[in-house]
Tab-separated table of C-alpha atoms in Angstrom:
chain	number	residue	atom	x	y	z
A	1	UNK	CA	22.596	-23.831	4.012
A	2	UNK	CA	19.589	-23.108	5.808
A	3	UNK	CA	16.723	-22.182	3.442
A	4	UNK	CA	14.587	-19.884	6.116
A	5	UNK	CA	17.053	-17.117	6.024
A	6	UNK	CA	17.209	-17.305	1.989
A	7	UNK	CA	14.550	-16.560	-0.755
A	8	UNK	CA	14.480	-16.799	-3.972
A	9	UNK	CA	15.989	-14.286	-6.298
A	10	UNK	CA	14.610	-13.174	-10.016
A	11	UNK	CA	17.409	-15.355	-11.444
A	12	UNK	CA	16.781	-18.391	-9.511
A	13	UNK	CA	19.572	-18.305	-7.297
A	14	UNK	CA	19.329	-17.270	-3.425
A	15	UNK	CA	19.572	-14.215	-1.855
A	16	UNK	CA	19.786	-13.005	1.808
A	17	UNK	CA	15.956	-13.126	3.499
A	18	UNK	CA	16.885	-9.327	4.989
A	19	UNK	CA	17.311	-8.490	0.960
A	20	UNK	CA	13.600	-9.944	0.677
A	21	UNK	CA	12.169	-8.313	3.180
A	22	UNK	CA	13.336	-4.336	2.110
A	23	UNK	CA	12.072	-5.228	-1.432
A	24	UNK	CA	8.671	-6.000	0.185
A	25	UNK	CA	8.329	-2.963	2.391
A	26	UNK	CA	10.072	-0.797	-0.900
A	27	UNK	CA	7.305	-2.626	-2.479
A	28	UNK	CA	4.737	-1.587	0.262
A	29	UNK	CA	5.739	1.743	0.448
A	30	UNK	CA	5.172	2.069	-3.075
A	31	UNK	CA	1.882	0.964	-3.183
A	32	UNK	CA	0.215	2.540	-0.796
A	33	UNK	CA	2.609	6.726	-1.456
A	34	UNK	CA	0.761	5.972	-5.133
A	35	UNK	CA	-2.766	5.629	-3.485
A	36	UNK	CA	-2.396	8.272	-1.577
A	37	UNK	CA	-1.146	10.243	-3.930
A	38	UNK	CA	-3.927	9.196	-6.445
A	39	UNK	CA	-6.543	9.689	-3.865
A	40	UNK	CA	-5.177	13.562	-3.015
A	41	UNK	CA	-5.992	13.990	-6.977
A	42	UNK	CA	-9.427	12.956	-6.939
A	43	UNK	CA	-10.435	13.834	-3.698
A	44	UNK	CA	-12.912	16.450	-4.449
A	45	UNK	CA	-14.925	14.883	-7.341
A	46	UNK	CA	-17.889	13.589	-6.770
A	47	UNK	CA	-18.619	10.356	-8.469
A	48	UNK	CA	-15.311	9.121	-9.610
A	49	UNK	CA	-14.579	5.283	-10.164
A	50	UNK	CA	-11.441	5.958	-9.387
A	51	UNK	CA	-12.104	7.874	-5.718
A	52	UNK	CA	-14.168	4.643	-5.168
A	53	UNK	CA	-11.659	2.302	-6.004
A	54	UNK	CA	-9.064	4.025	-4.279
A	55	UNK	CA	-11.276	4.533	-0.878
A	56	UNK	CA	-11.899	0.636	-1.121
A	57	UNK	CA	-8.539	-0.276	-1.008
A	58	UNK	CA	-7.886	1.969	2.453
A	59	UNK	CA	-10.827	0.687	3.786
A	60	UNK	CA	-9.675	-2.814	2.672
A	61	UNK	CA	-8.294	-5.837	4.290
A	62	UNK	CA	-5.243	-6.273	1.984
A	63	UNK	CA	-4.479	-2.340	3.435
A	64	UNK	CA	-4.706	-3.205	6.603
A	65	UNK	CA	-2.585	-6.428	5.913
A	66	UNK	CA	0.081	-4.781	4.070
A	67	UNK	CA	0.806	-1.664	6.414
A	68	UNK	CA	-1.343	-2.819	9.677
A	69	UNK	CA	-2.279	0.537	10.015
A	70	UNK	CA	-6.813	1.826	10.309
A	71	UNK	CA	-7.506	2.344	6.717
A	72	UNK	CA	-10.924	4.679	7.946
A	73	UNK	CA	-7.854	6.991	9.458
A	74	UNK	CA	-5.570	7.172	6.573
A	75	UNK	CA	-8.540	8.166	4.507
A	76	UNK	CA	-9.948	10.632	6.836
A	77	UNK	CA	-6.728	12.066	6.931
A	78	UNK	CA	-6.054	12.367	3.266
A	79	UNK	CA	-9.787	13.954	3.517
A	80	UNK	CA	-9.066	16.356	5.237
A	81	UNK	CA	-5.618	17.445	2.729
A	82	UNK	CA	-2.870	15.618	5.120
């Protein structure tokens, strides 16, 4: 059995690498539709830890890393209410 196309499951045993991969982008996704929709709460105040916090992590490598998408435009869009 060829270990690249197999990963590690919660129980130890192997799973199929495709099965990986979704739970990583579910995992993704996750992350970054709770940002966003943190961010869309706090957009508007003007010193909040939080708004800083959250407009580090677009700006961020680790953003840009997990979704390879410009940060500075996902944040200028949630700005501006999209």
């Amino acid at each position: 059995v060829s270990q690249s196309r197999y990963c590690c499951s919660e129980g130890g045993g192997l799973m199929e690498y495709e099965m990986c991969e979704q739970g990583i982008e579910n995992l993704v996704t996750g992350i970054v539709t709770q940002a966003a929709k943190d961010y869309r709460k706090v957009r508007y105040l003007e010193d909040s830890y939080e708004k800083r916090e959250l407009e580090e992590f677009f700006l961020s490598t680790w953003f840009h890393q997990l979704t390879g998408l410009d940060g500075q435009l996902v944040l200028d869009k949630l700005k501006a209410g999209d």
